[in-house]
Short mmCIF file of C-alpha atoms and ligand atoms in Angstrom, two decimals:
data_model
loop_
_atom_site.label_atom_id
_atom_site.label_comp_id
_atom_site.label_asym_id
_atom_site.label_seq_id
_atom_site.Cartn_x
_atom_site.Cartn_y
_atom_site.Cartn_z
CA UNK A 1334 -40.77 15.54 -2.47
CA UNK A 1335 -37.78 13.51 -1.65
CA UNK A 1336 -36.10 11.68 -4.59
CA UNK A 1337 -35.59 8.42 -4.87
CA UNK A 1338 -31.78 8.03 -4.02
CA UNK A 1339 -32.45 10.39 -0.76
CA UNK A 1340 -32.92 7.02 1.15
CA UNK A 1341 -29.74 5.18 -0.11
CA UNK A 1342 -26.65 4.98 1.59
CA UNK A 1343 -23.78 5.10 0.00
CA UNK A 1344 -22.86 1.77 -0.10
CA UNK A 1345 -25.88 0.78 -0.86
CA UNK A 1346 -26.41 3.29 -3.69
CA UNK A 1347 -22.53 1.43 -5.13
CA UNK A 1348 -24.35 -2.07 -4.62
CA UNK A 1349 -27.29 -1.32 -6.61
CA UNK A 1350 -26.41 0.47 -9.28
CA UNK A 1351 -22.73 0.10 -9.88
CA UNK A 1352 -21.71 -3.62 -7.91
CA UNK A 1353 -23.87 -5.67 -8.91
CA UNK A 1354 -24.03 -5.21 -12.48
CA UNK A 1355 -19.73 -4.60 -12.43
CA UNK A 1356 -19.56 -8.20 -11.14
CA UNK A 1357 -22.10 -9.95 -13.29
CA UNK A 1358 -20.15 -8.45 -16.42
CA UNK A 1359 -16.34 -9.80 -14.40
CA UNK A 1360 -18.05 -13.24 -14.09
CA UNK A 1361 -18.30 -13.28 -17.82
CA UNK A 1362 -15.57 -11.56 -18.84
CA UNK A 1363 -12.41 -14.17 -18.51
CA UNK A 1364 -8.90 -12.43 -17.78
CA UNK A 1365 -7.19 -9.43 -16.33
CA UNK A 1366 -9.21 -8.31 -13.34
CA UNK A 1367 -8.36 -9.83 -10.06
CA UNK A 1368 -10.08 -7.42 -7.83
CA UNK A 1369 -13.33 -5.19 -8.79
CA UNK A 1370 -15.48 -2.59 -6.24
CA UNK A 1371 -15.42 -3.03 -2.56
CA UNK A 1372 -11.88 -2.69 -1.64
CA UNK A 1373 -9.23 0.82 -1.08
CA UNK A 1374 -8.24 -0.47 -4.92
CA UNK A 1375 -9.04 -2.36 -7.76
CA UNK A 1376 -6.29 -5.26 -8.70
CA UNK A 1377 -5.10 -5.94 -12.62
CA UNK A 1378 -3.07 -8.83 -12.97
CA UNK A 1379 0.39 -7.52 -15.62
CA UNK A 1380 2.44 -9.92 -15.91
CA UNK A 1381 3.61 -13.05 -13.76
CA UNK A 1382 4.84 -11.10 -11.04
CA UNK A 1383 3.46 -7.65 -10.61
CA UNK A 1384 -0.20 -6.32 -10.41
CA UNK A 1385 -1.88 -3.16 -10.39
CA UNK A 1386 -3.43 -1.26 -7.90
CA UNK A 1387 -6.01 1.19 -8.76
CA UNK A 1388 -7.78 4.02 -6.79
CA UNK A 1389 -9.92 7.15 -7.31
CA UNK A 1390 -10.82 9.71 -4.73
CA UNK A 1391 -12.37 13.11 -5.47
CA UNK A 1392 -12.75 16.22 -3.23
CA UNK A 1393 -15.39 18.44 -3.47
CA UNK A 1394 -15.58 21.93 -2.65
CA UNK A 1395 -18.60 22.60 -0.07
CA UNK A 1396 -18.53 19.02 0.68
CA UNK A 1397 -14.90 17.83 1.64
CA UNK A 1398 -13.12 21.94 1.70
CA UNK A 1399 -14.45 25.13 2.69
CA UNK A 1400 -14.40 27.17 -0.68
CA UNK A 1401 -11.89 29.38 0.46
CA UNK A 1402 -9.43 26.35 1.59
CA UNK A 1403 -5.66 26.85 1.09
CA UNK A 1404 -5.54 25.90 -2.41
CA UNK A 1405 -1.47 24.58 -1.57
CA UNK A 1406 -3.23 22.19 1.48
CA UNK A 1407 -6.27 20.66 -1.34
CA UNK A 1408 -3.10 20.06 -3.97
CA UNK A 1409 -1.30 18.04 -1.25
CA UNK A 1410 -4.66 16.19 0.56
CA UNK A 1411 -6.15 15.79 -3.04
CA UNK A 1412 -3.11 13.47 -4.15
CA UNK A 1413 -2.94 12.19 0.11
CA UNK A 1414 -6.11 10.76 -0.03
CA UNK A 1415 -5.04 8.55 -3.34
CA UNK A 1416 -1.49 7.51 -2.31
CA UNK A 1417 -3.23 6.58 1.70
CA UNK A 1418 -5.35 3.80 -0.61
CA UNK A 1419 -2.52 2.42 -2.40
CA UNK A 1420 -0.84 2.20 0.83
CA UNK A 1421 -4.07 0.53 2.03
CA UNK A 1422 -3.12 -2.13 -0.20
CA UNK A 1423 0.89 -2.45 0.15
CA UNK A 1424 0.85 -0.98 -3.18
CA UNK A 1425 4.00 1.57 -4.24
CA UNK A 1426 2.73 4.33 -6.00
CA UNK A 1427 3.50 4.40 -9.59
CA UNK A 1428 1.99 7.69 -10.76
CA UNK A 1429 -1.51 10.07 -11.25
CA UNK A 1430 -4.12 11.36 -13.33
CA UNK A 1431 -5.79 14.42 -12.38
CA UNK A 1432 -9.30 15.82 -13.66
CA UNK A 1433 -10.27 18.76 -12.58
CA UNK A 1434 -13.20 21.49 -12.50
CA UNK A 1435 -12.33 25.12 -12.24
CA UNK A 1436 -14.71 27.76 -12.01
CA UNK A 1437 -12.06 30.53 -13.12
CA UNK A 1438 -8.66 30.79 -14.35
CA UNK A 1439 -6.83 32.43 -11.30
CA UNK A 1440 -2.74 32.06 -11.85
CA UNK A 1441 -2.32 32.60 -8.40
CA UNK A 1442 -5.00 29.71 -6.88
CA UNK A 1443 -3.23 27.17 -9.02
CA UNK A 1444 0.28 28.40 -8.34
CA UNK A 1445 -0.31 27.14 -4.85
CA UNK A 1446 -2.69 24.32 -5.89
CA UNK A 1447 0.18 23.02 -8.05
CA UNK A 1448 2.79 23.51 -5.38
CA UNK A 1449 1.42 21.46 -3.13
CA UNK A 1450 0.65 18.62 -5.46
CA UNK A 1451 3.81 18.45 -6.49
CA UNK A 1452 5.41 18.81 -3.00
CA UNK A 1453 3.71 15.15 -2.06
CA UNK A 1454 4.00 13.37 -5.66
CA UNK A 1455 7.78 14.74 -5.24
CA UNK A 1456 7.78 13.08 -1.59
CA UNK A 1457 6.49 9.94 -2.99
CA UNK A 1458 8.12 9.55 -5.94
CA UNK A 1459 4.32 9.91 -7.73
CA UNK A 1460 4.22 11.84 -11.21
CA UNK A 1461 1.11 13.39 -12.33
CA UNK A 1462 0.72 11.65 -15.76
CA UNK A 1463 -2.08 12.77 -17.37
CA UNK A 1464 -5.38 14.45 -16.17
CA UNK A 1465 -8.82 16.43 -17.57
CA UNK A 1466 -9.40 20.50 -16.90
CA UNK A 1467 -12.72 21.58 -17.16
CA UNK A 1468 -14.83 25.49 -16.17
CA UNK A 1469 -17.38 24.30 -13.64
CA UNK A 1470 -17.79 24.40 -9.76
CA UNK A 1471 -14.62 23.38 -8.09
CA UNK A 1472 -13.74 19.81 -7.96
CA UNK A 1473 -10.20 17.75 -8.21
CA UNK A 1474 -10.81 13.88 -8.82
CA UNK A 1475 -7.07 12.24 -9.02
CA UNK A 1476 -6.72 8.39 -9.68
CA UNK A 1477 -3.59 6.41 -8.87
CA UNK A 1478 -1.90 3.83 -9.69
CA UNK A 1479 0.25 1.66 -8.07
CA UNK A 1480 1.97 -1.79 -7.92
CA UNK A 1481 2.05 -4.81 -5.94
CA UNK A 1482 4.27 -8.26 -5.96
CA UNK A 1483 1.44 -10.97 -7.43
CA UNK A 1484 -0.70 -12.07 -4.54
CA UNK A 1485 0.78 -9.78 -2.07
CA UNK A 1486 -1.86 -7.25 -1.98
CA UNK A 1487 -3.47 -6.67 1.33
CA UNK A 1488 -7.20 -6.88 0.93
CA UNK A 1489 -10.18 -6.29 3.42
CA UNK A 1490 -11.09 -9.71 2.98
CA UNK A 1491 -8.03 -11.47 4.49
CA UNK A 1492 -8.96 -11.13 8.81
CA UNK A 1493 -8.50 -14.81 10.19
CA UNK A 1494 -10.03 -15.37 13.60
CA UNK A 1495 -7.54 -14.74 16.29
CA UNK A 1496 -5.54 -12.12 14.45
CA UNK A 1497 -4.76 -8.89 16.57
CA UNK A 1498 -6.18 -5.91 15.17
CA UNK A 1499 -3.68 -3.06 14.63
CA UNK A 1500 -4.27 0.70 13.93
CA UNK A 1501 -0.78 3.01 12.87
CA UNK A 1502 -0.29 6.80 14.37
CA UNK A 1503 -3.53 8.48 16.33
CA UNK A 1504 -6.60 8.82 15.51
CA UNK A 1505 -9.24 11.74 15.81
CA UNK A 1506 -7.34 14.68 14.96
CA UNK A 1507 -8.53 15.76 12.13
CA UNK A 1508 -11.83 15.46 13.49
CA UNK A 1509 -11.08 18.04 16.50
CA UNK A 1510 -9.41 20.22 13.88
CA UNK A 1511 -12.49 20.34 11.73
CA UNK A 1512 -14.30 21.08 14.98
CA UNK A 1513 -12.25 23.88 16.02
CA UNK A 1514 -13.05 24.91 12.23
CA UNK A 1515 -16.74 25.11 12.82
CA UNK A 1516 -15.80 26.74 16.37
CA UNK A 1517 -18.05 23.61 18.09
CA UNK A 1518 -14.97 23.71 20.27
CA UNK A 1519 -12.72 25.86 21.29
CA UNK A 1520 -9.02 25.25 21.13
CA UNK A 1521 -6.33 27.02 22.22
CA UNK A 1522 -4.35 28.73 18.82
CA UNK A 1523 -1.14 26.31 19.67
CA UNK A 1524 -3.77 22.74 19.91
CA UNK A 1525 -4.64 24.19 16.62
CA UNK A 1526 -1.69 24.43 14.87
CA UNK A 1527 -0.52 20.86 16.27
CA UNK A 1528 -3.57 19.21 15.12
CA UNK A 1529 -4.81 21.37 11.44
CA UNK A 1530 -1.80 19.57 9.28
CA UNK A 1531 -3.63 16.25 10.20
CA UNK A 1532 -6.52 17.18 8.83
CA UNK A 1533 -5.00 19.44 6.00
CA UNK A 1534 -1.71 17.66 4.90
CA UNK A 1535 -2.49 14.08 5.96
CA UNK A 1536 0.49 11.71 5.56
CA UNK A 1537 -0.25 8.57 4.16
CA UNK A 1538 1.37 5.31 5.20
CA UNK A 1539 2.45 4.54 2.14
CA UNK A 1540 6.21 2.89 3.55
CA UNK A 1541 4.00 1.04 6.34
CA UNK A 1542 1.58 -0.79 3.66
CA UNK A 1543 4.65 -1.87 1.57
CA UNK A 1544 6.16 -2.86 5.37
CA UNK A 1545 3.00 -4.74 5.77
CA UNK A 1546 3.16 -7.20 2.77
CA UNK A 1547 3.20 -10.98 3.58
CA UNK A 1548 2.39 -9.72 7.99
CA UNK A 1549 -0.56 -7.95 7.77
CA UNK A 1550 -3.87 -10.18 6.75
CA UNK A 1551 -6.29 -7.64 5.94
CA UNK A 1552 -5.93 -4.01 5.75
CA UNK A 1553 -8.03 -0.24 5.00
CA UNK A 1554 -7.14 3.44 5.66
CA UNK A 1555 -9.09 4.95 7.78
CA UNK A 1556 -11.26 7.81 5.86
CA UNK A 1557 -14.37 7.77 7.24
CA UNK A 1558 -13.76 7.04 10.39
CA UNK A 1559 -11.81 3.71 12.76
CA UNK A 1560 -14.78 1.79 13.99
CA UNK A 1561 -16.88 2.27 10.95
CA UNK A 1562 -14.13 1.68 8.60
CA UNK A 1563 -13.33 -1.37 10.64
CA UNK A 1564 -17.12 -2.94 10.03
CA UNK A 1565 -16.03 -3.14 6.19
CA UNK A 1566 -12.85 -5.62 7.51
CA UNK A 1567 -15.51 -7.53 9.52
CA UNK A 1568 -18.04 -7.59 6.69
CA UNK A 1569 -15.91 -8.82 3.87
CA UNK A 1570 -13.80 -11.10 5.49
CA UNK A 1571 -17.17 -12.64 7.62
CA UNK A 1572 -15.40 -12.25 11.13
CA UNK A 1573 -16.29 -10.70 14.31
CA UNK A 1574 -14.18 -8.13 16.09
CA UNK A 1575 -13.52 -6.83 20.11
CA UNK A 1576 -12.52 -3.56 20.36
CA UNK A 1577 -10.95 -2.15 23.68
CA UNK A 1578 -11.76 1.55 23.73
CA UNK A 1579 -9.33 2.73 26.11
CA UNK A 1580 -6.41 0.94 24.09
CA UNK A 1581 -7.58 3.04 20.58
CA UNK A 1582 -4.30 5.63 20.19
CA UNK A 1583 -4.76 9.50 21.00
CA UNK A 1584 -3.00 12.50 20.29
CA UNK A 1585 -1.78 14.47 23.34
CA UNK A 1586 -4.27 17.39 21.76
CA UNK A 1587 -6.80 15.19 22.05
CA UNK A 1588 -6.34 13.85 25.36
CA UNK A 1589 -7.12 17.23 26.63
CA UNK A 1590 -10.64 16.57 25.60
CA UNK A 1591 -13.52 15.52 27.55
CA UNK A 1592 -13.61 11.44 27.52
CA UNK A 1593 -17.03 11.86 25.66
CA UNK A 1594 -15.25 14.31 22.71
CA UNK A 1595 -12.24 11.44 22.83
CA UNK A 1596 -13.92 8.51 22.60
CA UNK A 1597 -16.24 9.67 19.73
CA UNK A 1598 -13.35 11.52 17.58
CA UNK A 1599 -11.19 8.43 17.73
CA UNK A 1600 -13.44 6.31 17.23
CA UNK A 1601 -15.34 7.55 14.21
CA UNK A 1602 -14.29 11.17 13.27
CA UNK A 1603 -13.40 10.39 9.34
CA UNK A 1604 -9.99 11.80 7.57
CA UNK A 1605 -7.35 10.86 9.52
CA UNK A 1606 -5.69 8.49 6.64
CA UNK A 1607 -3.98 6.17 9.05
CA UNK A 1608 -3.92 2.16 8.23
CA UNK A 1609 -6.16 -0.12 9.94
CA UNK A 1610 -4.80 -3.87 9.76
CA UNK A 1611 -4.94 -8.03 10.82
CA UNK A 1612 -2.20 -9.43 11.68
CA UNK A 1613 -1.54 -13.21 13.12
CA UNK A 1614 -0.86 -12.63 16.87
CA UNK A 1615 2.90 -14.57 16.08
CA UNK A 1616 3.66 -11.45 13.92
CA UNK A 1617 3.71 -8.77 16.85
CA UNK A 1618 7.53 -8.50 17.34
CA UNK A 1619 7.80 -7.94 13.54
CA UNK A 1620 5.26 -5.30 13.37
CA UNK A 1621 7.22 -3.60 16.71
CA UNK A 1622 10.09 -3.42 14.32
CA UNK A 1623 8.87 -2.19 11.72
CA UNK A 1624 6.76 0.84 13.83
CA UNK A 1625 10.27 1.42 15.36
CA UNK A 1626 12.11 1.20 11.57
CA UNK A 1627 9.25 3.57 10.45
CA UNK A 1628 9.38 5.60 13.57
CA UNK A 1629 5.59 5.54 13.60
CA UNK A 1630 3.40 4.16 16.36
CA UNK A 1631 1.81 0.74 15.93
CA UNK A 1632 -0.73 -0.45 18.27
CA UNK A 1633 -3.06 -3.48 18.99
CA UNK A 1634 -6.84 -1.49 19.53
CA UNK A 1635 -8.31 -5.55 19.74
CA UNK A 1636 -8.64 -8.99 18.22
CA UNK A 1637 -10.50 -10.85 15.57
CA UNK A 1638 -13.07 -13.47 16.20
CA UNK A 1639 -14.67 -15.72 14.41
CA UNK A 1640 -18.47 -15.01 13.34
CA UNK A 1641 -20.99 -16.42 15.74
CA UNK A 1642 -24.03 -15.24 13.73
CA UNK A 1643 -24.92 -14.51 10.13
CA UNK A 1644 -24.26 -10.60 10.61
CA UNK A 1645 -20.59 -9.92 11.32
CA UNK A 1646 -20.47 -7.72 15.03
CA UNK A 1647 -18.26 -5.37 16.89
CA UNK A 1648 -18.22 -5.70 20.59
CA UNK A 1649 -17.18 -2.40 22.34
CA UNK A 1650 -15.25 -2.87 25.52
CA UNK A 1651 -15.00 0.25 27.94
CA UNK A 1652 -12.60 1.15 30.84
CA UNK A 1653 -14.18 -0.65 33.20
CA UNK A 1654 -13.14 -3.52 30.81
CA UNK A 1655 -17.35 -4.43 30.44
CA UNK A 1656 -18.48 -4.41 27.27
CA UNK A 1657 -20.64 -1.15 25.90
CA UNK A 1658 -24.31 -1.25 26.19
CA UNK A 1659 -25.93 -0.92 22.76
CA UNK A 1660 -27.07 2.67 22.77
CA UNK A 1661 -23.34 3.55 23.54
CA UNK A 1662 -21.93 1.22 21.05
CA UNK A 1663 -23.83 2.91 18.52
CA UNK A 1664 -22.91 6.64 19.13
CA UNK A 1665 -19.34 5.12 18.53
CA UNK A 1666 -20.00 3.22 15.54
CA UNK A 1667 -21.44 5.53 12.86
CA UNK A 1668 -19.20 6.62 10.47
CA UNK A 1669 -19.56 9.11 7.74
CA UNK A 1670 -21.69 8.40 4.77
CA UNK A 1671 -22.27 11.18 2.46
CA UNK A 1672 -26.03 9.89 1.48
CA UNK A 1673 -27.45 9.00 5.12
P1 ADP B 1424 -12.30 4.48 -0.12
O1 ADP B 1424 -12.89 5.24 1.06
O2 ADP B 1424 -11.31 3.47 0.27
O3 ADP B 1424 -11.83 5.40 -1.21
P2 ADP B 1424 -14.99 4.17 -0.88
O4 ADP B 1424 -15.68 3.97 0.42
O5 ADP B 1424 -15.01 5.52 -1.48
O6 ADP B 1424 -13.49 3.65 -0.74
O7 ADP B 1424 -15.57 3.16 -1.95
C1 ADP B 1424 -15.81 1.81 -1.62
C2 ADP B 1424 -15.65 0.98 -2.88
O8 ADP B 1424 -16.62 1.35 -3.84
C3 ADP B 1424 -14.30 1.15 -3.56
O9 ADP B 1424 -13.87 -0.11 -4.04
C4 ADP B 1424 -14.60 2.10 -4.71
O10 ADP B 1424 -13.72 1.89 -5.80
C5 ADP B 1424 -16.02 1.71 -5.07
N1 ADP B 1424 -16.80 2.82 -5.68
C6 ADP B 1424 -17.14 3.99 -5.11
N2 ADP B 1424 -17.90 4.73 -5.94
C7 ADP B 1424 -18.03 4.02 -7.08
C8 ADP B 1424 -18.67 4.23 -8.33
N3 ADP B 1424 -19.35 5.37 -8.56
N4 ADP B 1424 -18.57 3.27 -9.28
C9 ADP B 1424 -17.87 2.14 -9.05
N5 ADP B 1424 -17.26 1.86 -7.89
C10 ADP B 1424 -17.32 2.78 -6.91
MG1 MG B 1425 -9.68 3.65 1.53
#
């Protein structure tokens, strides 16, 4: 027999059980919490001038790693995944907790676990400042914290109708390395090695989302995938969105793909940790300077549009420069979800 939860998504498994009940309790409770569930962090208001930004991410092994992963890769992603939601937000990373499940003691698994950890909260100026260690099957939750100026977050909610919609480095990678992984394609051993530290040491944008403050309108990182990802943009800040496929930015690995295998990686293979974000069309030669400060590639994937019915929608638009019929929109539009 199936239980109950089998036929929740995630989301809707948060809404029900978690959402709901977390913002009837912040409607009655006066003070400190400016932003609850639904965005890349929560938001504490400190003082006049700072608040901050708070995120948890866990990785699970069987679920997120293989079991034999590079324990020095899951230090690093395990604290990537974190710091690429702060950045999410503009926020600058302030410091870590991490909790942790073990199922042995092995001196040699957390010699390299703790190596890379340290190598990004070193690279970020992030310390690990507290934490949990448990025996049980292998799991490594890390929350972090991080601050913004007062009102200077970037939320999901923020798209305004005409704003361009920007997406930083490429995207699909790490979805062609976990492919080449599973061996559903094959690579040659040098597209490997260019493309496995994207899905194994992701860098996250953390100097782009601080960049971003007072330009960008709305912002997410892209962890389960561009398109999908996008819909929660378009869903909280009740706009529509047109996407041109062709423009979405691909690795040279990639390219080497079938147009099928590139179109569907980039536009909703999950864990490539780059920033998706609004900006007002007037900010363009400000974001080109700061992609060429950053040395990272910025580019405009579409604009946003204002709602024309009660559902927010994403309208697909192909080479040909005709818009997707449905049953192709949809192969490019799921996005992972743990419980569908
Ligand atoms: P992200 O991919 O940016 O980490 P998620 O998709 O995991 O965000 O989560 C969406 C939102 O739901 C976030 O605001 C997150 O804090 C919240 N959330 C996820 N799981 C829970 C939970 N068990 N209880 C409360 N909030 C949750
Ligand atoms: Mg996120």
């Amino acid at each position: 027999m199936q239980s109950q939860t089998s036929s929740l998504g995630e989301f809707e498994l948060i809404q029900r059980f978690f959402k709901t009940q977390s913002e009837l309790m912040l409607a009655t409770i006066p003070g400190s919490v400016k932003l609850g569930i639904g965005d890349d962090c929560a938001l504490l208001k400190m003082d006049s001038t700072e608040e901050l930004a708070i995120t948890s991410d866990m990785l699970v092994s069987g679920r997120h790693f293989f079991p034999d992963a590079n324990p020095e890769w899951l230090g690093w992603k395990a604290l990537a995944v974190n710091l690429s939601d702060l950045a999410a937000m503009g926020a600058r990373p302030l410091g870590f907790t991490l909790a942790l499940a073990l199922p042995e003691a092995n001196s040699a698994w957390l010699e390299a676990f703790s190596k890379g950890l340290f190598a990004i909260a070193n690279q970020f100026a992030c310390p690990l400042i507290g934490g949990d260690t448990t025996a049980g099957p292998l799991n490594i939750c890390i929350t972090a914290f991080g601050s913004t100026p007062k009102d200077n977050a970037i939320c999901r909610s923020g798209a305004l109708a005409g704003d361009d919609i920007w997406v930083s480095g490429a995207v699909g990678d790490a979805r062609l390395a976990l492919a080449a992984l599973r061996h559903e394609l094959e690579l040659e051993s040098r597209d490997i090695e260019a493309i496995a530290v994207r899905m194994h040491q992701p860098t996250p944008r953390v100097q782009l989302g601080i960049a971003l403050r007072g330009v960008a309108n709305a912002a997410l990182d892209i962890s389960d995938g561009l398109l999908g990802d996008l819909r929660h943009i378009l869903k909280q800040s009740g706009k529509d969105a047109e996407i041109l496929l062709d423009r979405i930015p691909k690795s040279i690995t990639l390219r080497k793909q079938s147009q099928t295998i590139q179109n569907q990686y980039a536009a909703n293979g999950g864990d490539d940790y780059e920033l998706c974000f609004t900006a007002a069309s007037n900010a363009r030669d400000v974001i080109t300077k700061i992609s060429r400060d950053l040395n990272l590639p910025l580019t405009q994937i579409g604009i946003i549009k204002a709602m024309k019915h009660s559902t927010p929608e994403l309208e697909l638009i192909g080479s040909s420069g005709t818009k997707l019929n449905p049953e192709e929109a949809n192969q490019l539009l799921k996005s992972f979800d743990h419980f569908a």
